[in-house]
CSV table of C-alpha atoms in Angstrom, one decimal:
chain,number,residue,atom,x,y,z
A,1,MET,CA,23.8,10.9,15.6
A,2,LYS,CA,25.6,11.2,18.9
A,3,ARG,CA,25.0,8.3,21.2
A,4,LEU,CA,24.5,8.4,24.8
A,5,LEU,CA,27.4,6.8,26.6
A,6,ILE,CA,25.8,6.2,29.9
A,7,PRO,CA,25.7,3.4,32.5
A,8,MET,CA,22.9,0.9,32.2
A,9,LEU,CA,20.0,1.5,34.8
A,10,MET,CA,18.0,-1.6,35.4
A,11,ALA,CA,15.0,0.2,37.2
A,12,ALA,CA,11.4,-0.7,35.5
A,13,THR,CA,7.7,0.5,35.2
A,14,ALA,CA,5.4,-1.4,37.9
A,15,ALA,CA,4.9,-5.1,36.7
A,16,ILE,CA,1.4,-5.9,36.0
A,17,GLY,CA,0.2,-9.5,37.4
A,18,ALA,CA,3.0,-12.3,36.3
A,19,SER,CA,4.4,-10.1,33.6
A,20,ALA,CA,8.0,-8.8,33.6
A,21,ALA,CA,8.7,-5.0,34.2
A,22,MET,CA,10.1,-3.3,31.2
A,23,PRO,CA,13.6,-1.8,32.0
A,24,VAL,CA,14.4,1.8,31.2
A,25,ILE,CA,17.4,1.8,28.6
A,26,LYS,CA,19.0,5.0,28.0
A,27,GLY,CA,21.1,4.7,24.8
A,28,GLU,CA,24.2,2.4,26.3
A,29,THR,CA,25.4,-0.9,24.7
A,30,PHE,CA,22.5,-3.4,25.2
A,31,PRO,CA,24.3,-6.9,25.0
A,32,ASP,CA,22.9,-10.3,24.4
A,33,THR,CA,23.6,-13.4,26.1
A,34,ASP,CA,26.3,-13.9,23.8
A,35,GLY,CA,27.8,-10.1,24.8
A,36,ARG,CA,26.7,-8.8,21.3
A,37,HIS,CA,24.7,-5.6,21.2
A,38,ILE,CA,21.5,-6.2,20.1
A,39,ASN,CA,21.0,-5.7,16.3
A,40,ALA,CA,17.2,-5.2,16.1
A,41,HIS,CA,16.3,-1.8,15.0
A,42,GLY,CA,12.8,-0.2,13.7
A,43,GLY,CA,11.1,-3.0,15.3
A,44,GLY,CA,9.0,-4.0,18.2
A,45,ILE,CA,7.7,-6.8,20.9
A,46,ILE,CA,5.5,-9.3,20.9
A,47,LYS,CA,4.5,-11.7,24.0
A,48,GLN,CA,3.4,-15.0,23.5
A,49,GLY,CA,2.9,-17.6,26.7
A,50,ASP,CA,5.7,-16.6,29.0
A,51,THR,CA,8.2,-15.5,26.1
A,52,TYR,CA,9.0,-11.9,24.8
A,53,TYR,CA,9.8,-11.9,21.2
A,54,TRP,CA,11.9,-8.7,19.7
A,55,TYR,CA,12.1,-8.7,15.9
A,56,GLY,CA,14.1,-5.6,14.0
A,57,GLU,CA,16.4,-4.5,11.0
A,58,HIS,CA,19.7,-6.6,11.3
A,59,ARG,CA,21.6,-3.7,10.5
A,60,GLY,CA,24.9,-5.5,9.1
A,61,ASP,CA,27.7,-7.0,11.1
A,62,GLY,CA,28.2,-3.9,13.4
A,63,SER,CA,31.0,-2.8,11.1
A,64,PRO,CA,30.7,0.5,9.6
A,65,GLY,CA,29.3,0.2,5.9
A,66,SER,CA,27.7,-3.5,6.4
A,67,GLY,CA,24.7,-4.1,4.5
A,68,GLN,CA,21.4,-5.6,5.7
A,69,GLU,CA,20.8,-9.1,6.7
A,70,GLY,CA,17.2,-9.3,7.0
A,71,VAL,CA,14.9,-9.2,9.9
A,72,THR,CA,16.3,-10.6,13.4
A,73,CYS,CA,14.5,-12.3,16.4
A,74,TYR,CA,15.8,-12.1,19.8
A,75,THR,CA,13.6,-13.9,23.0
A,76,SER,CA,13.5,-12.9,27.1
A,77,SER,CA,11.8,-14.3,30.0
A,78,ASP,CA,12.1,-11.2,31.7
A,79,LEU,CA,12.7,-8.4,29.2
A,80,ARG,CA,16.4,-7.5,30.2
A,81,THR,CA,18.1,-10.9,28.9
A,82,TRP,CA,18.0,-11.4,25.2
A,83,THR,CA,18.8,-14.5,23.3
A,84,ASP,CA,19.7,-14.2,19.7
A,85,HIS,CA,17.7,-16.2,17.6
A,86,GLY,CA,19.3,-15.1,14.0
A,87,ILE,CA,17.7,-14.1,10.9
A,88,VAL,CA,13.9,-15.0,10.6
A,89,LEU,CA,13.7,-13.4,7.1
A,90,ALA,CA,16.6,-13.0,5.4
A,91,VAL,CA,17.6,-10.8,2.1
A,92,SER,CA,18.6,-13.2,-1.1
A,93,ASP,CA,21.6,-13.3,-3.4
A,94,GLU,CA,19.6,-14.5,-6.0
A,95,PRO,CA,19.1,-11.8,-8.8
A,96,GLY,CA,16.3,-10.6,-9.3
A,97,HIS,CA,14.8,-11.5,-6.1
A,98,PRO,CA,12.1,-9.5,-4.5
A,99,LEU,CA,14.4,-9.4,-1.1
A,100,GLU,CA,17.7,-9.3,-3.0
A,101,ARG,CA,20.6,-8.1,-1.2
A,102,GLY,CA,21.2,-4.3,-1.5
A,103,GLY,CA,17.2,-3.6,-1.0
A,104,ILE,CA,16.0,-2.1,2.0
A,105,ILE,CA,14.1,-3.6,4.7
A,106,GLU,CA,12.6,-1.2,7.5
A,107,ARG,CA,10.3,-0.9,10.6
A,108,PRO,CA,9.6,-4.8,10.3
A,109,LYS,CA,6.6,-5.6,12.7
A,110,VAL,CA,5.4,-8.9,13.7
A,111,ILE,CA,1.6,-10.0,15.0
A,112,TYR,CA,-0.1,-13.1,15.8
A,113,CYS,CA,-3.1,-14.0,13.6
A,114,PRO,CA,-5.9,-15.9,15.6
A,115,ALA,CA,-7.9,-16.8,12.6
A,116,THR,CA,-4.8,-18.3,10.5
A,117,GLY,CA,-2.7,-19.7,13.4
A,118,LYS,CA,0.2,-17.8,11.6
A,119,TYR,CA,3.0,-15.0,12.6
A,120,VAL,CA,2.7,-12.1,10.3
A,121,MET,CA,5.2,-9.7,9.7
A,122,TRP,CA,4.6,-6.3,8.0
A,123,PHE,CA,7.6,-4.1,6.6
A,124,HIS,CA,8.7,-1.1,4.7
A,125,HIS,CA,10.1,-2.4,1.5
A,126,GLU,CA,12.6,-0.9,-1.2
A,127,LEU,CA,13.9,-2.9,-4.2
A,128,LYS,CA,17.2,-3.1,-4.9
A,129,GLY,CA,18.9,-0.4,-6.9
A,130,ARG,CA,15.8,2.3,-7.0
A,131,GLY,CA,17.0,3.9,-3.4
A,132,TYR,CA,13.2,4.7,-2.1
A,133,GLY,CA,11.4,4.8,-5.0
A,134,ALA,CA,9.6,1.6,-4.9
A,135,ALA,CA,7.8,2.9,-1.5
A,136,GLU,CA,6.2,-0.5,-1.1
A,137,ALA,CA,4.6,-2.4,1.9
A,138,ALA,CA,5.4,-6.2,2.0
A,139,VAL,CA,4.3,-9.2,4.2
A,140,ALA,CA,5.7,-12.4,5.3
A,141,VAL,CA,4.4,-15.1,7.0
A,142,ALA,CA,5.5,-17.9,9.3
A,143,ASP,CA,4.2,-21.1,11.3
A,144,ASN,CA,6.2,-20.0,14.4
A,145,PRO,CA,7.6,-17.1,15.9
A,146,PHE,CA,11.1,-18.2,14.7
A,147,GLY,CA,10.0,-18.6,11.0
A,148,PRO,CA,11.7,-18.8,8.6
A,149,PHE,CA,9.3,-16.2,7.4
A,150,GLU,CA,8.0,-16.5,3.8
A,151,LEU,CA,7.5,-13.5,1.6
A,152,LEU,CA,3.7,-13.4,0.3
A,153,HIS,CA,3.6,-10.3,-1.4
A,154,SER,CA,5.1,-6.5,-1.9
A,155,GLY,CA,3.5,-3.8,-3.2
A,156,ARG,CA,2.0,-0.6,-2.9
A,157,VAL,CA,-1.5,-0.1,-0.8
A,158,ASN,CA,-4.8,-0.3,-2.2
A,159,PRO,CA,-4.4,0.2,-5.8
A,160,GLY,CA,-7.4,1.7,-7.5
A,161,ILE,CA,-9.3,2.5,-4.0
A,162,ALA,CA,-9.6,6.0,-2.8
A,163,HIS,CA,-9.6,6.9,1.2
A,164,ALA,CA,-12.7,6.9,2.9
A,165,ASN,CA,-11.7,10.4,3.7
A,166,LEU,CA,-10.6,11.8,0.4
A,167,PRO,CA,-12.7,14.9,-0.7
A,168,ALA,CA,-14.9,13.5,-4.1
A,169,GLU,CA,-13.8,16.9,-5.6
A,170,ALA,CA,-10.4,15.6,-5.3
A,171,LEU,CA,-11.0,12.8,-7.7
A,172,THR,CA,-12.4,15.0,-10.5
A,173,LYS,CA,-10.1,17.9,-10.5
A,174,VAL,CA,-7.3,18.6,-13.1
A,175,TRP,CA,-4.0,18.8,-10.8
A,176,ASP,CA,-1.3,20.4,-12.2
A,177,ASP,CA,1.9,18.3,-11.5
A,178,LYS,CA,4.1,20.8,-12.3
A,179,LEU,CA,3.8,23.1,-9.0
A,180,GLU,CA,6.7,24.1,-7.6
A,181,TRP,CA,7.6,22.2,-4.3
A,182,TRP,CA,7.3,23.5,-0.8
A,183,THR,CA,5.3,26.7,-2.0
A,184,PRO,CA,2.0,27.6,-0.6
A,185,GLU,CA,0.5,26.7,-3.4
A,186,TRP,CA,1.8,23.2,-3.9
A,187,HIS,CA,1.3,22.6,0.3
A,188,GLN,CA,-2.5,23.3,-0.2
A,189,ALA,CA,-2.6,21.1,-3.4
A,190,VAL,CA,-1.0,18.3,-1.2
A,191,GLU,CA,-3.5,18.8,1.2
A,192,GLU,CA,-6.4,18.5,-0.6
A,193,GLY,CA,-5.2,15.4,-2.6
A,194,LEU,CA,-2.4,16.1,-5.2
A,195,PHE,CA,-0.2,13.0,-4.2
A,196,ALA,CA,-3.3,10.8,-3.4
A,197,VAL,CA,-4.9,11.0,-6.7
A,198,ARG,CA,-1.8,11.1,-8.5
A,199,ASP,CA,-0.8,7.2,-7.0
A,200,LEU,CA,-4.7,6.2,-7.1
A,201,GLU,CA,-4.3,3.9,-10.0
A,202,GLY,CA,-0.9,1.9,-8.7
A,203,GLY,CA,-1.7,2.3,-5.1
A,204,GLN,CA,-0.5,4.7,-2.3
A,205,MET,CA,3.4,5.0,-1.2
A,206,ALA,CA,3.9,3.0,2.1
A,207,ARG,CA,7.5,3.9,3.4
A,208,ASP,CA,7.9,4.1,7.9
A,209,MET,CA,5.3,2.2,9.4
A,210,GLY,CA,3.7,0.2,12.1
A,211,LEU,CA,0.8,-2.5,13.3
A,212,PHE,CA,-1.8,-1.7,15.5
A,213,ILE,CA,-4.4,-4.8,17.0
A,214,ASP,CA,-7.3,-3.1,18.3
A,215,ASP,CA,-9.6,-4.5,21.5
A,216,ASP,CA,-12.0,-6.2,18.6
A,217,GLY,CA,-9.2,-8.1,17.1
A,218,LYS,CA,-9.0,-6.1,14.2
A,219,ALA,CA,-5.5,-5.1,12.9
A,220,TYR,CA,-4.3,-1.9,11.1
A,221,HIS,CA,-1.3,-0.9,9.0
A,222,ILE,CA,-0.1,2.5,10.1
A,223,TYR,CA,2.5,4.3,7.1
A,224,SER,CA,3.9,7.2,6.1
A,225,SER,CA,2.6,7.9,2.5
A,226,GLU,CA,2.3,10.9,-0.4
A,227,GLU,CA,6.5,11.4,-0.3
A,228,ASN,CA,6.4,10.9,3.3
A,229,LEU,CA,4.0,13.9,3.8
A,230,THR,CA,0.7,11.9,4.9
A,231,LEU,CA,0.1,9.5,7.2
A,232,ASN,CA,-2.5,6.3,6.5
A,233,ILE,CA,-4.4,3.9,8.5
A,234,ALA,CA,-5.3,1.2,6.8
A,235,GLU,CA,-7.9,-1.9,7.8
A,236,LEU,CA,-6.3,-5.3,7.3
A,237,ASP,CA,-8.6,-8.2,6.8
A,238,PRO,CA,-8.9,-11.2,9.2
A,239,THR,CA,-5.9,-13.0,7.9
A,240,PHE,CA,-3.8,-9.8,8.8
A,241,THR,CA,-1.9,-10.3,5.1
A,242,ARG,CA,-4.2,-7.8,3.0
A,243,HIS,CA,-6.0,-4.3,3.3
A,244,THR,CA,-9.4,-4.5,3.1
A,245,GLY,CA,-9.8,-1.6,1.1
A,246,LYS,CA,-10.7,0.9,4.1
A,247,TYR,CA,-8.6,3.4,5.1
A,248,ILE,CA,-8.1,7.1,5.6
A,249,ARG,CA,-5.6,9.9,5.5
A,250,ILE,CA,-4.5,11.8,8.2
A,251,PHE,CA,-2.5,15.2,8.6
A,252,PRO,CA,-1.7,15.6,5.1
A,253,GLY,CA,1.3,17.5,4.3
A,254,GLY,CA,2.3,17.3,7.7
A,255,HIS,CA,5.7,15.1,7.2
A,256,ASN,CA,4.9,12.5,9.9
A,257,GLU,CA,7.3,9.0,10.2
A,258,ALA,CA,7.7,6.4,12.6
A,259,PRO,CA,4.3,5.9,13.9
A,260,ALA,CA,4.0,4.1,17.1
A,261,MET,CA,0.0,3.8,17.8
A,262,PHE,CA,-1.3,2.7,21.2
A,263,LYS,CA,-4.6,3.0,23.2
A,264,ARG,CA,-5.9,4.0,26.8
A,265,ASP,CA,-9.0,4.0,28.1
A,266,GLY,CA,-10.9,4.1,24.6
A,267,THR,CA,-8.8,6.8,23.3
A,268,TYR,CA,-6.1,6.1,20.5
A,269,TRP,CA,-2.8,7.9,20.9
A,270,MET,CA,0.1,8.0,18.0
A,271,ILE,CA,3.8,9.2,18.7
A,272,THR,CA,5.5,10.0,15.5
A,273,SER,CA,8.6,11.9,14.6
A,274,GLY,CA,9.2,14.9,11.8
A,275,CYS,CA,11.3,13.8,8.9
A,276,THR,CA,15.2,15.1,8.9
A,277,GLY,CA,16.8,11.7,8.0
A,278,TRP,CA,18.6,10.2,10.5
A,279,ALA,CA,18.8,13.2,12.7
A,280,PRO,CA,16.8,13.3,15.8
A,281,ASN,CA,13.7,16.1,15.9
A,282,ALA,CA,10.9,16.7,18.2
A,283,ALA,CA,7.9,14.3,18.8
A,284,ARG,CA,4.4,14.7,17.9
A,285,LEU,CA,1.7,13.3,19.6
A,286,MET,CA,-1.8,12.4,18.1
A,287,ARG,CA,-5.4,11.5,19.4
A,288,ALA,CA,-8.6,10.3,18.3
A,289,ASP,CA,-11.6,8.5,19.9
A,290,ASN,CA,-12.1,6.5,16.5
A,291,ILE,CA,-9.2,5.1,14.7
A,292,MET,CA,-10.8,6.1,11.7
A,293,GLY,CA,-10.8,9.6,12.8
A,294,PRO,CA,-10.9,12.5,13.1
A,295,TRP,CA,-7.4,13.0,14.6
A,296,GLU,CA,-6.2,15.9,16.7
A,297,MET,CA,-2.4,17.0,17.1
A,298,LEU,CA,-1.1,17.8,20.5
A,299,PRO,CA,1.9,19.0,21.7
A,300,ASN,CA,5.4,17.3,21.7
A,301,PRO,CA,4.9,14.4,24.2
A,302,CYS,CA,8.7,14.4,25.7
A,303,ARG,CA,9.4,16.6,28.6
A,304,GLY,CA,12.7,18.0,30.5
A,305,GLU,CA,16.1,18.1,29.0
A,306,GLY,CA,16.5,17.0,25.3
A,307,ALA,CA,12.8,17.0,24.8
A,308,ASP,CA,13.1,18.9,21.5
A,309,LYS,CA,15.3,16.0,20.0
A,310,THR,CA,13.4,13.2,21.5
A,311,PHE,CA,16.4,12.8,23.5
A,312,GLN,CA,18.1,11.8,20.5
A,313,GLY,CA,15.8,9.0,19.7
A,314,GLN,CA,13.0,8.3,17.0
A,315,SER,CA,9.8,6.2,18.0
A,316,THR,CA,9.8,2.5,16.6
A,317,TYR,CA,6.8,1.1,19.0
A,318,VAL,CA,4.7,1.6,22.2
A,319,TYR,CA,5.1,-1.6,24.3
A,320,ARG,CA,1.6,-2.0,26.4
A,321,ASP,CA,1.6,-4.7,29.0
A,322,GLY,CA,-1.7,-4.1,31.0
A,323,ASP,CA,-1.6,-0.6,31.8
A,324,SER,CA,2.0,0.1,32.0
A,325,TYR,CA,3.1,1.6,28.7
A,326,THR,CA,6.8,1.9,27.1
A,327,PHE,CA,8.3,4.0,24.6
A,328,MET,CA,10.7,2.3,22.2
A,329,ALA,CA,13.0,4.4,20.3
A,330,ASP,CA,16.0,4.0,17.9
A,331,ILE,CA,19.0,6.3,18.4
A,332,TRP,CA,20.6,6.0,14.9
A,333,ASN,CA,24.1,6.0,14.2
A,334,PRO,CA,24.0,6.6,10.4
A,335,LYS,CA,28.0,6.0,10.2
A,336,ASN,CA,27.5,2.5,11.8
A,337,LEU,CA,23.7,1.3,12.1
A,338,GLY,CA,24.6,-2.0,13.3
A,339,ASP,CA,25.6,-0.2,16.5
A,340,SER,CA,22.6,2.2,16.7
A,341,ARG,CA,21.2,2.2,20.4
A,342,HIS,CA,18.2,1.4,21.9
A,343,LEU,CA,15.8,3.6,24.0
A,344,TRP,CA,13.4,2.2,26.2
A,345,LEU,CA,11.4,5.2,28.6
A,346,PRO,CA,8.2,4.7,30.5
A,347,ILE,CA,5.1,6.8,29.4
A,348,SER,CA,3.2,8.7,32.1
A,349,PHE,CA,-0.2,9.9,32.2
A,350,ASP,CA,-1.1,13.4,33.4
A,351,ALA,CA,-4.3,14.4,35.3
A,352,ASP,CA,-6.1,14.6,31.8
A,353,GLY,CA,-5.0,11.3,31.0
A,354,VAL,CA,-2.8,12.9,28.1
A,355,PRO,CA,0.5,10.8,27.8
A,356,TYR,CA,4.2,12.2,28.2
A,357,ILE,CA,7.8,11.0,28.4
A,358,ASP,CA,9.8,12.2,31.0
A,359,SER,CA,13.9,12.8,30.1
A,360,PRO,CA,16.1,9.8,30.6
A,361,SER,CA,18.1,11.7,33.6
A,362,ASN,CA,14.3,11.8,35.3
A,363,SER,CA,13.7,7.9,34.5
A,364,LYS,CA,14.0,5.1,36.8
């Protein structure tokens, strides 16, 4: 993917209270305190006390073709200067280990659980040698933000439990699993529940994902399912390590991934991307008054030059600090994933309260 090679601008959105201001990052090299480009991709940021913790995929040593080492953690007191604390969830060299080197760890998100005092990490997990066929959601926990995080389990989501909004007739219908893909008949079958029912017994597929904690303290797992064709929103239990069985599917057949959810003035918003591999595409914007739906699709939230390709990026997280929101994205470099760049842009809101993201050339 083409990288944006423009000087770093350290201007930021307005600080709220004593919090640091989020810088604008436009795809330039983002060095840590050791001078190395920050190797934390597909992740997100949490704040505990006066410290910001940034977790993301460690995509090798920076040389083309180098493999994943796990999930890394960086800390900052000002969101600008970041210190590398190394791998907090590591791949294993033990044959047959669930996290055996050569598998895939994507979209790691960490949240703190007040009920247990644990730090909880969820991520999209693929097993070694199976490509993207496993499509599992994995969870790991730690007693402190630096880990090491211990893997609790990895698997499909809510086996044997149907989505709350799956039509009842879908469970009794005899599906034609030999429909030709991408035909109108196949699309209709997907929308009506073809893959949801197919995967019911073993659990739903879970790939690109995010986490969201609501105002009432409940946590949710948002992920691409049904061969990346349908988004699911699943409630987590009070430990944030298991699903409760309450979940929905939204925009079936819509081909959404890279979900990043946030909330403002009682409205739930989600930014996603289309599914075009490592290549950028136009972002999508979704809205709901209730996290369990119904959800509405809105036009691309990006504006200005490069909006049709999300300014070469793909959403990973929306960081909220009071009423300040920042869109975090990855500018993927498939030839050297460790050198993929970061895109952080402020989210603005129009007169109707609808969020939008202005182009990097207009962001300060």
